CSV table of C-alpha atoms and ligand atoms in Angstrom, one decimal:
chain,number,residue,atom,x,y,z
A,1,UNK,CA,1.7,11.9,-16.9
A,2,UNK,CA,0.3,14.5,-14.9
A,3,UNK,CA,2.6,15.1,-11.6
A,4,UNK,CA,1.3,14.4,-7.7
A,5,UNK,CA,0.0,17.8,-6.6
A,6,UNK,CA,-0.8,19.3,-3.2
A,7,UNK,CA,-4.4,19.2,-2.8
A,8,UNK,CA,-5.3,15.8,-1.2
A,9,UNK,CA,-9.0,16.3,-1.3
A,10,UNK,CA,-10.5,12.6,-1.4
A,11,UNK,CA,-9.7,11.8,2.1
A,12,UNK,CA,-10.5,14.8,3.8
A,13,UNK,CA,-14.4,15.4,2.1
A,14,UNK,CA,-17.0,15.3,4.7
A,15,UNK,CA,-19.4,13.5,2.6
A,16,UNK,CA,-17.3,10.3,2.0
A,17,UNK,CA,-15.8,7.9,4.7
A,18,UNK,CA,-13.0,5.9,3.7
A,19,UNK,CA,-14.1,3.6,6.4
A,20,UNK,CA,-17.0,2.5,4.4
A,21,UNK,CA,-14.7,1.2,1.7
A,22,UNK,CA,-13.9,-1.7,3.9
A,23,UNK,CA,-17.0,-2.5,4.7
A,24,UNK,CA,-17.5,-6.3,3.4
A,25,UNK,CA,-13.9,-6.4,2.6
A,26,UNK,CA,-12.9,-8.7,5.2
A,27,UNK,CA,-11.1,-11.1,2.9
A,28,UNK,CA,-9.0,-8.4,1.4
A,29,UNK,CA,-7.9,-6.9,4.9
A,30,UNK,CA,-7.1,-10.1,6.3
A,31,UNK,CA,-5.3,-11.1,3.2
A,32,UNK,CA,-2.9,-8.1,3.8
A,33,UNK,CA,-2.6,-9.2,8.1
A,34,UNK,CA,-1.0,-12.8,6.4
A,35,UNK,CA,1.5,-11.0,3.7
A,36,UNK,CA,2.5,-8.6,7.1
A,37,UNK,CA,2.9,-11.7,9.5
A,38,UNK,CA,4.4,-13.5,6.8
A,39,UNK,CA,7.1,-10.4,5.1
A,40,UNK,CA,7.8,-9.2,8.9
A,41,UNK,CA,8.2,-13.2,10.7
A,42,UNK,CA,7.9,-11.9,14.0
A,43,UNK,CA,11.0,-9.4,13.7
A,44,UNK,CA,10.8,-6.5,15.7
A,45,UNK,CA,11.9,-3.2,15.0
A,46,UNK,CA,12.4,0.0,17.1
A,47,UNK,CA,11.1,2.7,14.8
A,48,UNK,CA,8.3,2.2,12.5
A,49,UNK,CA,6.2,4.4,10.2
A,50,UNK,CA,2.4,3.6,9.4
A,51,UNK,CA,3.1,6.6,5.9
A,52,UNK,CA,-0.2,7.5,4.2
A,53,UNK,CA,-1.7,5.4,6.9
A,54,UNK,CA,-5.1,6.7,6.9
A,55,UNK,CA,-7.2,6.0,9.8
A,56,UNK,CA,-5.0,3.5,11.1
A,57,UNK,CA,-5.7,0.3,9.5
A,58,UNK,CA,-2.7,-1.2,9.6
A,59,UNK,CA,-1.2,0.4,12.9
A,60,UNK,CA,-2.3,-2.2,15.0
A,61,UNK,CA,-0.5,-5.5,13.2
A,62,UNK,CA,2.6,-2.6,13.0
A,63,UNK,CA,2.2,-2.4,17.0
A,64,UNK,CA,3.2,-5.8,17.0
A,65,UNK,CA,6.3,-5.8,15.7
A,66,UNK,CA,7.6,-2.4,16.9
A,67,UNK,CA,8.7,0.0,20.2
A,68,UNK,CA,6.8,3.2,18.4
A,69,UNK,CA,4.9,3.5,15.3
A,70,UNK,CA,4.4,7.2,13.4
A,71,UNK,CA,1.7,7.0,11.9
A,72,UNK,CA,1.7,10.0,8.5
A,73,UNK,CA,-0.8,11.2,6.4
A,74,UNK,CA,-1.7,14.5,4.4
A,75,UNK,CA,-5.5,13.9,5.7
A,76,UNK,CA,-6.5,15.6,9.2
A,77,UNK,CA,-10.4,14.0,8.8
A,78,UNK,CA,-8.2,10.4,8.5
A,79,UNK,CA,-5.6,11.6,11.6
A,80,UNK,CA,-8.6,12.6,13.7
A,81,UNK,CA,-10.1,9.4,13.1
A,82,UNK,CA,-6.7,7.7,13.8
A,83,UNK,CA,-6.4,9.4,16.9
A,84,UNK,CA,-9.6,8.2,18.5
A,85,UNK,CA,-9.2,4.6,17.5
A,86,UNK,CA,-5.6,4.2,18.7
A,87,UNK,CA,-5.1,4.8,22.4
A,88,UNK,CA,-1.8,4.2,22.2
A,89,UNK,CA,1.4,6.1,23.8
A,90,UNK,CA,3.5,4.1,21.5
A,91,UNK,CA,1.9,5.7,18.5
A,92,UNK,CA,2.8,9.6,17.2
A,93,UNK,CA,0.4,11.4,14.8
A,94,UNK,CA,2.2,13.5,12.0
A,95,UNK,CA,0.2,15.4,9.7
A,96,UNK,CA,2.4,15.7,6.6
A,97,UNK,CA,1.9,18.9,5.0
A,98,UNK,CA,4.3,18.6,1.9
A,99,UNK,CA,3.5,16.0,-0.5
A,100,UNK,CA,6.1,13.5,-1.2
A,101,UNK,CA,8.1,14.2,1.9
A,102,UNK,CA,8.9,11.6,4.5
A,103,UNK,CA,8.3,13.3,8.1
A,104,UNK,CA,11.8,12.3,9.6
A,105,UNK,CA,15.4,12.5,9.7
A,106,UNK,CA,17.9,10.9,8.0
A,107,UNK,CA,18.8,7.0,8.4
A,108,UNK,CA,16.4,7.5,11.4
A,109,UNK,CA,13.8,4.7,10.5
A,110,UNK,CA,13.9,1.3,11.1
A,111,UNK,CA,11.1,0.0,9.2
A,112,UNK,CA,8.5,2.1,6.6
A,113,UNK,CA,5.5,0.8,5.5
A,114,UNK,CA,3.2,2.1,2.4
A,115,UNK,CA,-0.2,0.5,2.0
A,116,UNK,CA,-2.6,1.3,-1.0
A,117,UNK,CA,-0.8,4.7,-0.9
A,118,UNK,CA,1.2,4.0,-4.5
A,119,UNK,CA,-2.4,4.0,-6.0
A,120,UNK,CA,-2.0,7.6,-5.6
A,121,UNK,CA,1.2,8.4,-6.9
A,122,UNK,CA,2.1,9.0,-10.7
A,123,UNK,CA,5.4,9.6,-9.9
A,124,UNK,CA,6.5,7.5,-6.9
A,125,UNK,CA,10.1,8.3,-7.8
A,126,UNK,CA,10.0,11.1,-4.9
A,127,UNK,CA,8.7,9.1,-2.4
A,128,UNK,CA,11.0,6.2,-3.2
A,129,UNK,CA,13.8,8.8,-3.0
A,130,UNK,CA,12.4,9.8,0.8
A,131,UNK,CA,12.0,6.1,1.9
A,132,UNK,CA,16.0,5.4,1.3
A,133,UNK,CA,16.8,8.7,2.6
A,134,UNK,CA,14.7,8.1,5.9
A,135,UNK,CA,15.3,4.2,6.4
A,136,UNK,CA,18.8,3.6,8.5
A,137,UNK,CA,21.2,1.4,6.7
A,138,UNK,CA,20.0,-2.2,6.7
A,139,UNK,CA,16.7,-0.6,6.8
A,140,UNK,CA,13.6,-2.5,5.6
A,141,UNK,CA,10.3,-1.2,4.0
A,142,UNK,CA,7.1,-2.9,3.0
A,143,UNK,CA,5.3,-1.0,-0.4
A,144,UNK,CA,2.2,-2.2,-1.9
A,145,UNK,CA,1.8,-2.0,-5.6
A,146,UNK,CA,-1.5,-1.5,-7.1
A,147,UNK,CA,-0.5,-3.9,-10.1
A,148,UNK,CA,-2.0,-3.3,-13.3
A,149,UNK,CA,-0.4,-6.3,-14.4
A,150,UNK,CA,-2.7,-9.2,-12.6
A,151,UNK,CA,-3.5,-12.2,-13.8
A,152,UNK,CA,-6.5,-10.9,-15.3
A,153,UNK,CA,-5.4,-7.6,-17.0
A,154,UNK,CA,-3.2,-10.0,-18.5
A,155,UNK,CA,-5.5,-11.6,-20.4
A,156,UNK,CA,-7.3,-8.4,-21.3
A,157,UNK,CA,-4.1,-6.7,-22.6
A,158,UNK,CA,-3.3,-10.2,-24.2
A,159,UNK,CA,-6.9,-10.1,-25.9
A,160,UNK,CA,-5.9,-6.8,-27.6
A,161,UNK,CA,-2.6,-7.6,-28.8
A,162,UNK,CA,-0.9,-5.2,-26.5
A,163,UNK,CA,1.4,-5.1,-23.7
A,164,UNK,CA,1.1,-3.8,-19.8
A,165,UNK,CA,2.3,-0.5,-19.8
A,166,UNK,CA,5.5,0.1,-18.2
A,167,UNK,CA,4.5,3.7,-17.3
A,168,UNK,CA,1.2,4.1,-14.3
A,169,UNK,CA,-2.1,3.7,-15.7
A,170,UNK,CA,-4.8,6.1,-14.5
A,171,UNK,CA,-7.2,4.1,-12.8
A,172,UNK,CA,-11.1,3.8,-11.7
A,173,UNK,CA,-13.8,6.7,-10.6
A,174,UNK,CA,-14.1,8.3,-7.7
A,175,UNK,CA,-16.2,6.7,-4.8
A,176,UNK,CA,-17.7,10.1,-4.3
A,177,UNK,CA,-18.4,10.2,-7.9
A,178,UNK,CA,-16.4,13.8,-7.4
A,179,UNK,CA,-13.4,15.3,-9.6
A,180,UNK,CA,-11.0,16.9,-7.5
A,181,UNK,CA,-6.4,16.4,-7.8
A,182,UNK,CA,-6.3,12.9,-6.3
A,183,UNK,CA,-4.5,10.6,-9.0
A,184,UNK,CA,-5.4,7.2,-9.1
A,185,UNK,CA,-3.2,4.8,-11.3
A,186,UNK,CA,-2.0,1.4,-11.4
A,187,UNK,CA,1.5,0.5,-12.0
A,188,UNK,CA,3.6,-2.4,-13.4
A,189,UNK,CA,5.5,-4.0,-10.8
A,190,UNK,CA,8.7,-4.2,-12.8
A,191,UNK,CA,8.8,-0.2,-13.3
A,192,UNK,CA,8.8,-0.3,-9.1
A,193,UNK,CA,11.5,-2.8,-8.5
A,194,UNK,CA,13.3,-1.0,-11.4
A,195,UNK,CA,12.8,2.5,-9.6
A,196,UNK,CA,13.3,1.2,-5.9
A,197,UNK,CA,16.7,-0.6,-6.9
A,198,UNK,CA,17.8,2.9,-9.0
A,199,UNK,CA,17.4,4.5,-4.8
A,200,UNK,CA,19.4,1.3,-3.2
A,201,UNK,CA,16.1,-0.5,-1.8
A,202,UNK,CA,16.7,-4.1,-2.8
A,203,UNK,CA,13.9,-6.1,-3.0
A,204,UNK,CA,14.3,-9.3,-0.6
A,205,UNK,CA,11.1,-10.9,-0.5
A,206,UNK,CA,7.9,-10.5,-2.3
A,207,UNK,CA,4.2,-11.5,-2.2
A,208,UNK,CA,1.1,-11.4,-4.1
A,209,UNK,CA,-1.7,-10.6,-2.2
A,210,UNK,CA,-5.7,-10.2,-2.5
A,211,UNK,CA,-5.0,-13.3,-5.0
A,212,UNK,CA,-9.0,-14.2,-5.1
A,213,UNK,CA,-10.3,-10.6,-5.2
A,214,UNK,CA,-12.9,-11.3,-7.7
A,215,UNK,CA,-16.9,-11.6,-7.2
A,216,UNK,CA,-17.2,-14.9,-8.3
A,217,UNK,CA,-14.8,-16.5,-5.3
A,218,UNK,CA,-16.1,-14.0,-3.0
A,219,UNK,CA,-20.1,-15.4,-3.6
A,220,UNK,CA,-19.3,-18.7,-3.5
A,221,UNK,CA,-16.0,-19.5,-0.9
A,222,UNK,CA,-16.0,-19.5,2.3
A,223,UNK,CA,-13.6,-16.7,4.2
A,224,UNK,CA,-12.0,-19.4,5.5
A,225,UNK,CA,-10.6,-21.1,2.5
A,226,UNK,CA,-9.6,-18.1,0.7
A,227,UNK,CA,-7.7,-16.8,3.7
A,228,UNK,CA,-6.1,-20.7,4.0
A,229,UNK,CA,-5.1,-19.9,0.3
A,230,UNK,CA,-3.9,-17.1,0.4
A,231,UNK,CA,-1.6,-18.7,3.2
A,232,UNK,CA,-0.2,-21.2,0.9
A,233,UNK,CA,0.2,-19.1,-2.5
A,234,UNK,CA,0.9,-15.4,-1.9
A,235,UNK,CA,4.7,-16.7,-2.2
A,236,UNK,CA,4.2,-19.1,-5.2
A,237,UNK,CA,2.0,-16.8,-6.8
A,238,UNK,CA,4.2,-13.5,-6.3
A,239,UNK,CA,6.6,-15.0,-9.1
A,240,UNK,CA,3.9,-14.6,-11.6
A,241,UNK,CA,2.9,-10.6,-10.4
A,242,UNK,CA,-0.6,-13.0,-10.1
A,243,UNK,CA,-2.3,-10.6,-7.7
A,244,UNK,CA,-3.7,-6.6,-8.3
A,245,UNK,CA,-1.8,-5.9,-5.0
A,246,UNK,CA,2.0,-7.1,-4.6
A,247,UNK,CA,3.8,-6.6,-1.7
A,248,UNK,CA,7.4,-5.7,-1.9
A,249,UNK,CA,9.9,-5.9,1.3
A,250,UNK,CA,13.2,-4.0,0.5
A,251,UNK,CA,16.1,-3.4,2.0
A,252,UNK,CA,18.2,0.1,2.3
A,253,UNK,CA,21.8,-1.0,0.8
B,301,SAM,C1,-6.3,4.1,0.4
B,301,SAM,S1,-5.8,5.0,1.8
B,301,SAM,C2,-4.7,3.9,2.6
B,301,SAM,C3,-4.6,4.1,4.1
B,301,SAM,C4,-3.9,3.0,4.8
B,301,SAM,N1,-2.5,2.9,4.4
B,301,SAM,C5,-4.6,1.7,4.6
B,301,SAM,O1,-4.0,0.8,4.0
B,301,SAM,O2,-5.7,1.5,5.2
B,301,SAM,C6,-4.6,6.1,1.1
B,301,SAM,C7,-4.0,7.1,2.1
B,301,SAM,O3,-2.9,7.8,1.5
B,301,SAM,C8,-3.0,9.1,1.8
B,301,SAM,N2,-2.3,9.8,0.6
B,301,SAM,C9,-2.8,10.2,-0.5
B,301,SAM,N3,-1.9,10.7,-1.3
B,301,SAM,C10,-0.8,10.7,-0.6
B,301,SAM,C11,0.6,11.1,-0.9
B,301,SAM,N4,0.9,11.7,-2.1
B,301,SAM,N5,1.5,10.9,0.0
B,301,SAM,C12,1.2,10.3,1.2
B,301,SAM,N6,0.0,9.9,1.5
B,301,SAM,C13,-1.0,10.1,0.6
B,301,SAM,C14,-4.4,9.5,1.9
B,301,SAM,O4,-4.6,10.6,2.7
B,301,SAM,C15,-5.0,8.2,2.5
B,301,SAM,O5,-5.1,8.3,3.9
């Protein structure tokens, strides 16, 4: 497996928007707003960071549950972006120039988050190394796993007589249709909790998310209901890795 490099092209290329990507993909935002209210239960925290948080997405639900958010990211086009949407003074931009690093100091965070940014890492072992480094003691962060082991791909792999892989699975075509260094992989769930509890983040809760991300539910259910499910199984469902996006919240030992 080929390790994260510098060059973080996809986000910053003036002829794609990641905006656009969430375009009709109401359901799947919304699905992630119920796994935060439910994972973060109206705690609030002093210090939080948004990392690899794009244009912002997720800032706003993050607002609500801290004092300052810093939002991180290797793109400028997606900080820019960022900057203009959120008119906040509790937010702080930080472009993060070295890959893998986590803009602060030590045990100076009181809550990370990492949303669809693991779909981009190979080798999360570096990050995961940051996080505990970064995260106070008693710390919490919330990481999404792009899960190649849903409900579905379960079937598939089952179909072929073969197992998930335990290692990341390269994933997908670009939306640009371009090559450039951006990685994109899945990863078994069970490698993560493996490789967060090896850097002392215990998992303490966990939810499967995006549950009914398929075109057939989409078509034919209203928003409504899927959100109302999503509401009643991401728990249930999270003991099965059902979803193609888990959400882990861990705690820094
Ligand atoms: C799919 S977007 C997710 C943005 C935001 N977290 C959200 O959920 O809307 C992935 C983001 O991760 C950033 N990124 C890519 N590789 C990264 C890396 N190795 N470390 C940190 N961030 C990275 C990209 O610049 C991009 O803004």
């Amino acid at each position: 497996m080929s390790k994260n490099t510098n060059k973080i092209d996809f986000y910053d290329d003036a002829n794609h928007d990641y905006r656009d990507f969430w375009v009709g993909r109401d359901y799947e935002h919304n699905a992630e707003v119920v796994a935060f209210n439910k994972l973060l239960n109206k705690r609030n925290y002093k210090v939080a960071m948004d990392y690899g948080g794009g244009y912002g997405r997720i800032t706003p639900i993050l607002l609500d549950h801290a004092d300052k958010v810093i939002l991180v990211d290797p793109s400028i086009k997606q900080l820019e972006i960022a900057k203009e949407k959120l008119d906040s003074k509790r937010v702080e931009f930080l472009r993060q120039d070295k890959k893998d690093n986590v803009p602060a100091a030590d045990n100076s965070l009181d809550l990370l988050v990492m949303i669809r940014v693991s779909h981009h890492l190979p080798d999360p072992n570096p990050v995961f190394t940051e996080i505990a480094r970064s995260l106070k003691p008693g710390g919490e962060a919330i990481i999404e796993i792009a899960s190649e082991a849903h409900f579905i791909n379960r079937l598939r792999y089952l179909k072929q007589l073969k197992a998930v892989p335990k290692e990341p699975v390269p994933v997908g075509v670009h939306a640009n249709g371009k090559e450039d260094d951006t990685p994109f992989v899945n990863h078994n769930p069970k490698t993560i909790e493996r490789q967060l509890k090896q850097v002392n983040l215990n998992v303490i809760d966990k939810l499967s998310v995006s549950n009914l991300r398929h075109k057939v539910f989409k078509d034919h259910l209203p928003q409504s209901a899927m959100i109302a499910f999503e509401r009643a199984a991401q728990r249930p469902l999270s003991h099965l890795n059902f979803g193609p996006s888990i959400f882990l919240l861990v705690k820094k030992s």
